[in-house]
PDB file of C-alpha atoms in Angstrom:
ATOM      1  CA  UNK B  27     -43.059 -68.211  -8.874  1.00 51.00           C
ATOM      2  CA  UNK B  28     -39.946 -66.996  -7.170  1.00 80.00           C
ATOM      3  CA  UNK B  29     -40.407 -69.200  -4.153  1.00 83.00           C
ATOM      4  CA  UNK B  30     -40.245 -72.496  -6.066  1.00 87.00           C
ATOM      5  CA  UNK B  31     -37.102 -71.283  -7.789  1.00 88.00           C
ATOM      6  CA  UNK B  32     -35.580 -70.311  -4.459  1.00 90.00           C
ATOM      7  CA  UNK B  33     -36.507 -73.748  -2.933  1.00 91.00           C
ATOM      8  CA  UNK B  34     -35.001 -75.539  -5.938  1.00 91.00           C
ATOM      9  CA  UNK B  35     -31.808 -73.584  -5.566  1.00 93.00           C
ATOM     10  CA  UNK B  36     -31.573 -74.101  -1.802  1.00 92.00           C
ATOM     11  CA  UNK B  37     -32.357 -77.830  -2.393  1.00 92.00           C
ATOM     12  CA  UNK B  38     -29.257 -78.022  -4.776  1.00 94.00           C
ATOM     13  CA  UNK B  39     -26.957 -76.171  -2.347  1.00 93.00           C
ATOM     14  CA  UNK B  40     -28.182 -78.621   0.566  1.00 92.00           C
ATOM     15  CA  UNK B  41     -27.557 -81.654  -1.556  1.00 94.00           C
ATOM     16  CA  UNK B  42     -24.022 -80.533  -2.513  1.00 94.00           C
ATOM     17  CA  UNK B  43     -23.310 -79.564   1.111  1.00 93.00           C
ATOM     18  CA  UNK B  44     -24.768 -82.923   2.289  1.00 93.00           C
ATOM     19  CA  UNK B  45     -26.977 -80.910   4.724  1.00 90.00           C
ATOM     20  CA  UNK B  46     -29.699 -83.491   5.397  1.00 92.00           C
ATOM     21  CA  UNK B  47     -31.686 -81.352   7.821  1.00 91.00           C
ATOM     22  CA  UNK B  48     -31.973 -78.395   5.408  1.00 91.00           C
ATOM     23  CA  UNK B  49     -32.589 -80.718   2.455  1.00 92.00           C
ATOM     24  CA  UNK B  50     -35.389 -82.447   4.347  1.00 93.00           C
ATOM     25  CA  UNK B  51     -37.128 -79.120   5.376  1.00 92.00           C
ATOM     26  CA  UNK B  52     -36.781 -77.616   1.878  1.00 93.00           C
ATOM     27  CA  UNK B  53     -38.289 -80.792   0.320  1.00 94.00           C
ATOM     28  CA  UNK B  54     -41.320 -80.568   2.811  1.00 94.00           C
ATOM     29  CA  UNK B  55     -41.746 -76.868   1.980  1.00 92.00           C
ATOM     30  CA  UNK B  56     -41.676 -77.692  -1.763  1.00 93.00           C
ATOM     31  CA  UNK B  57     -44.124 -80.426  -1.430  1.00 93.00           C
ATOM     32  CA  UNK B  58     -46.465 -78.104   0.609  1.00 93.00           C
ATOM     33  CA  UNK B  59     -46.274 -75.363  -2.057  1.00 92.00           C
ATOM     34  CA  UNK B  60     -46.785 -77.898  -4.855  1.00 92.00           C
ATOM     35  CA  UNK B  61     -49.805 -79.495  -3.044  1.00 93.00           C
ATOM     36  CA  UNK B  62     -51.351 -75.985  -2.510  1.00 91.00           C
ATOM     37  CA  UNK B  63     -50.823 -75.232  -6.246  1.00 91.00           C
ATOM     38  CA  UNK B  64     -52.468 -78.392  -7.226  1.00 92.00           C
ATOM     39  CA  UNK B  65     -55.415 -77.766  -4.811  1.00 91.00           C
ATOM     40  CA  UNK B  66     -55.895 -74.256  -6.225  1.00 88.00           C
ATOM     41  CA  UNK B  67     -55.429 -75.309  -9.840  1.00 88.00           C
ATOM     42  CA  UNK B  68     -53.188 -72.346 -10.704  1.00 86.00           C
ATOM     43  CA  UNK B  69     -49.823 -70.738  -9.906  1.00 85.00           C
ATOM     44  CA  UNK B  70     -49.543 -69.457  -6.481  1.00 84.00           C
ATOM     45  CA  UNK B  71     -49.556 -65.634  -5.750  1.00 85.00           C
ATOM     46  CA  UNK B  72     -47.105 -64.203  -3.358  1.00 81.00           C
ATOM     47  CA  UNK B  73     -49.833 -64.129  -0.717  1.00 79.00           C
ATOM     48  CA  UNK B  74     -50.621 -67.756  -1.301  1.00 84.00           C
ATOM     49  CA  UNK B  75     -46.909 -68.690  -0.913  1.00 85.00           C
ATOM     50  CA  UNK B  76     -46.655 -66.667   2.352  1.00 82.00           C
ATOM     51  CA  UNK B  77     -49.833 -68.506   3.607  1.00 83.00           C
ATOM     52  CA  UNK B  78     -48.302 -71.947   2.863  1.00 88.00           C
ATOM     53  CA  UNK B  79     -45.052 -70.973   4.571  1.00 87.00           C
ATOM     54  CA  UNK B  80     -47.045 -69.489   7.591  1.00 84.00           C
ATOM     55  CA  UNK B  81     -49.025 -72.683   7.982  1.00 87.00           C
ATOM     56  CA  UNK B  82     -45.763 -74.858   7.895  1.00 90.00           C
ATOM     57  CA  UNK B  83     -44.191 -72.591  10.442  1.00 88.00           C
ATOM     58  CA  UNK B  84     -47.411 -72.933  12.716  1.00 87.00           C
ATOM     59  CA  UNK B  85     -47.280 -76.659  12.480  1.00 91.00           C
ATOM     60  CA  UNK B  86     -43.713 -76.744  13.511  1.00 92.00           C
ATOM     61  CA  UNK B  87     -44.349 -74.313  16.454  1.00 89.00           C
ATOM     62  CA  UNK B  88     -47.267 -76.473  17.721  1.00 91.00           C
ATOM     63  CA  UNK B  89     -45.066 -79.607  17.423  1.00 93.00           C
ATOM     64  CA  UNK B  90     -42.348 -77.747  19.375  1.00 91.00           C
ATOM     65  CA  UNK B  91     -44.765 -77.089  22.207  1.00 91.00           C
ATOM     66  CA  UNK B  92     -45.902 -80.711  22.280  1.00 93.00           C
ATOM     67  CA  UNK B  93     -42.357 -82.055  22.224  1.00 92.00           C
ATOM     68  CA  UNK B  94     -41.384 -79.762  25.136  1.00 92.00           C
ATOM     69  CA  UNK B  95     -44.416 -80.847  27.133  1.00 92.00           C
ATOM     70  CA  UNK B  96     -43.529 -84.473  26.460  1.00 90.00           C
ATOM     71  CA  UNK B  97     -39.895 -84.073  27.375  1.00 88.00           C
ATOM     72  CA  UNK B  98     -38.601 -85.099  23.965  1.00 89.00           C
ATOM     73  CA  UNK B  99     -35.369 -83.055  23.870  1.00 88.00           C
ATOM     74  CA  UNK B 100     -34.043 -84.665  20.821  1.00 88.00           C
ATOM     75  CA  UNK B 101     -37.114 -83.776  18.839  1.00 91.00           C
ATOM     76  CA  UNK B 102     -37.146 -80.162  20.285  1.00 91.00           C
ATOM     77  CA  UNK B 103     -33.695 -79.514  19.010  1.00 90.00           C
ATOM     78  CA  UNK B 104     -34.552 -80.918  15.467  1.00 91.00           C
ATOM     79  CA  UNK B 105     -37.890 -78.825  15.331  1.00 92.00           C
ATOM     80  CA  UNK B 106     -36.150 -75.645  16.436  1.00 92.00           C
ATOM     81  CA  UNK B 107     -33.637 -76.141  13.498  1.00 91.00           C
ATOM     82  CA  UNK B 108     -36.644 -76.711  11.074  1.00 91.00           C
ATOM     83  CA  UNK B 109     -38.384 -73.538  12.407  1.00 91.00           C
ATOM     84  CA  UNK B 110     -35.256 -71.473  11.708  1.00 91.00           C
ATOM     85  CA  UNK B 111     -35.089 -72.703   8.135  1.00 91.00           C
ATOM     86  CA  UNK B 112     -38.827 -72.046   7.460  1.00 89.00           C
ATOM     87  CA  UNK B 113     -38.566 -68.472   9.007  1.00 86.00           C
ATOM     88  CA  UNK B 114     -35.660 -67.818   6.548  1.00 87.00           C
ATOM     89  CA  UNK B 115     -38.240 -67.922   3.716  1.00 86.00           C
ATOM     90  CA  UNK B 116     -40.762 -65.682   5.355  1.00 82.00           C
ATOM     91  CA  UNK B 117     -40.716 -61.932   5.613  1.00 79.00           C
ATOM     92  CA  UNK B 118     -39.269 -60.483   8.782  1.00 80.00           C
ATOM     93  CA  UNK B 119     -41.782 -60.979  11.671  1.00 81.00           C
ATOM     94  CA  UNK B 120     -43.469 -57.924  13.154  1.00 81.00           C
ATOM     95  CA  UNK B 121     -42.743 -57.214  16.799  1.00 83.00           C
ATOM     96  CA  UNK B 122     -45.624 -56.962  19.248  1.00 83.00           C
ATOM     97  CA  UNK B 123     -45.198 -53.155  19.275  1.00 85.00           C
ATOM     98  CA  UNK B 124     -45.602 -53.034  15.461  1.00 86.00           C
ATOM     99  CA  UNK B 125     -48.664 -55.313  15.747  1.00 84.00           C
ATOM    100  CA  UNK B 126     -50.242 -53.196  18.487  1.00 85.00           C
ATOM    101  CA  UNK B 127     -49.636 -50.104  16.257  1.00 87.00           C
ATOM    102  CA  UNK B 128     -51.475 -51.813  13.313  1.00 86.00           C
ATOM    103  CA  UNK B 129     -54.323 -52.967  15.645  1.00 85.00           C
ATOM    104  CA  UNK B 130     -54.867 -49.311  16.765  1.00 86.00           C
ATOM    105  CA  UNK B 131     -54.894 -48.023  13.207  1.00 86.00           C
ATOM    106  CA  UNK B 132     -57.458 -50.746  12.117  1.00 85.00           C
ATOM    107  CA  UNK B 133     -59.663 -50.114  15.229  1.00 84.00           C
ATOM    108  CA  UNK B 134     -59.685 -46.499  14.311  1.00 84.00           C
ATOM    109  CA  UNK B 135     -60.257 -47.145  10.689  1.00 83.00           C
ATOM    110  CA  UNK B 136     -63.133 -49.538  11.323  1.00 82.00           C
ATOM    111  CA  UNK B 137     -64.705 -47.497  14.130  1.00 81.00           C
ATOM    112  CA  UNK B 138     -64.619 -50.597  16.458  1.00 76.00           C
ATOM    113  CA  UNK B 139     -65.646 -49.687  20.099  1.00 79.00           C
ATOM    114  CA  UNK B 140     -65.941 -53.113  21.893  1.00 77.00           C
ATOM    115  CA  UNK B 141     -65.653 -56.841  21.867  1.00 81.00           C
ATOM    116  CA  UNK B 142     -68.610 -57.082  19.512  1.00 82.00           C
ATOM    117  CA  UNK B 143     -66.354 -55.604  16.764  1.00 79.00           C
ATOM    118  CA  UNK B 144     -63.628 -58.147  17.240  1.00 83.00           C
ATOM    119  CA  UNK B 145     -64.494 -60.001  13.948  1.00 84.00           C
ATOM    120  CA  UNK B 146     -64.615 -56.775  11.867  1.00 83.00           C
ATOM    121  CA  UNK B 147     -61.136 -55.778  13.218  1.00 82.00           C
ATOM    122  CA  UNK B 148     -59.582 -59.265  12.704  1.00 85.00           C
ATOM    123  CA  UNK B 149     -61.116 -59.424   9.204  1.00 85.00           C
ATOM    124  CA  UNK B 150     -59.487 -56.112   8.119  1.00 85.00           C
ATOM    125  CA  UNK B 151     -56.219 -56.773  10.068  1.00 85.00           C
ATOM    126  CA  UNK B 152     -55.231 -60.347   9.206  1.00 84.00           C
ATOM    127  CA  UNK B 153     -54.642 -59.772   5.386  1.00 82.00           C
ATOM    128  CA  UNK B 154     -52.198 -56.902   6.411  1.00 82.00           C
ATOM    129  CA  UNK B 155     -50.050 -59.105   8.719  1.00 81.00           C
ATOM    130  CA  UNK B 156     -50.381 -62.470   6.809  1.00 76.00           C
ATOM    131  CA  UNK B 157     -47.050 -64.234   7.151  1.00 71.00           C
ATOM    132  CA  UNK B 158     -45.552 -61.467   9.190  1.00 78.00           C
ATOM    133  CA  UNK B 159     -47.187 -62.080  12.623  1.00 80.00           C
ATOM    134  CA  UNK B 160     -48.543 -65.111  14.539  1.00 78.00           C
ATOM    135  CA  UNK B 161     -52.290 -65.153  14.523  1.00 79.00           C
ATOM    136  CA  UNK B 162     -52.409 -65.928  18.255  1.00 81.00           C
ATOM    137  CA  UNK B 163     -50.462 -62.771  19.090  1.00 84.00           C
ATOM    138  CA  UNK B 164     -52.652 -60.646  16.787  1.00 85.00           C
ATOM    139  CA  UNK B 165     -55.735 -62.180  18.530  1.00 86.00           C
ATOM    140  CA  UNK B 166     -54.491 -61.522  21.968  1.00 87.00           C
ATOM    141  CA  UNK B 167     -53.604 -57.916  21.256  1.00 87.00           C
ATOM    142  CA  UNK B 168     -56.867 -57.175  19.499  1.00 86.00           C
ATOM    143  CA  UNK B 169     -58.851 -58.707  22.429  1.00 86.00           C
ATOM    144  CA  UNK B 170     -56.908 -56.574  24.912  1.00 85.00           C
ATOM    145  CA  UNK B 171     -57.454 -53.348  22.909  1.00 82.00           C
ATOM    146  CA  UNK B 172     -61.260 -53.950  22.505  1.00 80.00           C
ATOM    147  CA  UNK B 173     -61.836 -54.918  26.139  1.00 79.00           C
TER     148      UNK B 173
END
């Protein structure tokens, strides 16, 4: 379980540096990973770890949008900092061009021809991009390619 080791090490570093923001985010990530582990009843696979991190990132991005809409600049800055910390634990994000290329190959692989095949394409594609691309971006690109 490399992620927990990495989180523990980062937590110690943040404590020694008295970096409250990083410490807080790392503790939240560690708690989320532990909760998922308890819910599943076994050690997490790398895919499970990516899934937990991706959901934490998604939550923060949704919060960021709400804070911006509400004019809460103080919380916007804090949430942007949290997003950067969470992203540091995820693999590099795919660009839209890379996602579009993957979508093209999956469409060809599955033989999808129209909007009716949307679910088939997403079912094949999402495990490939898990933790590396935002689902909303993938969804938008697949819809555009199938229409």
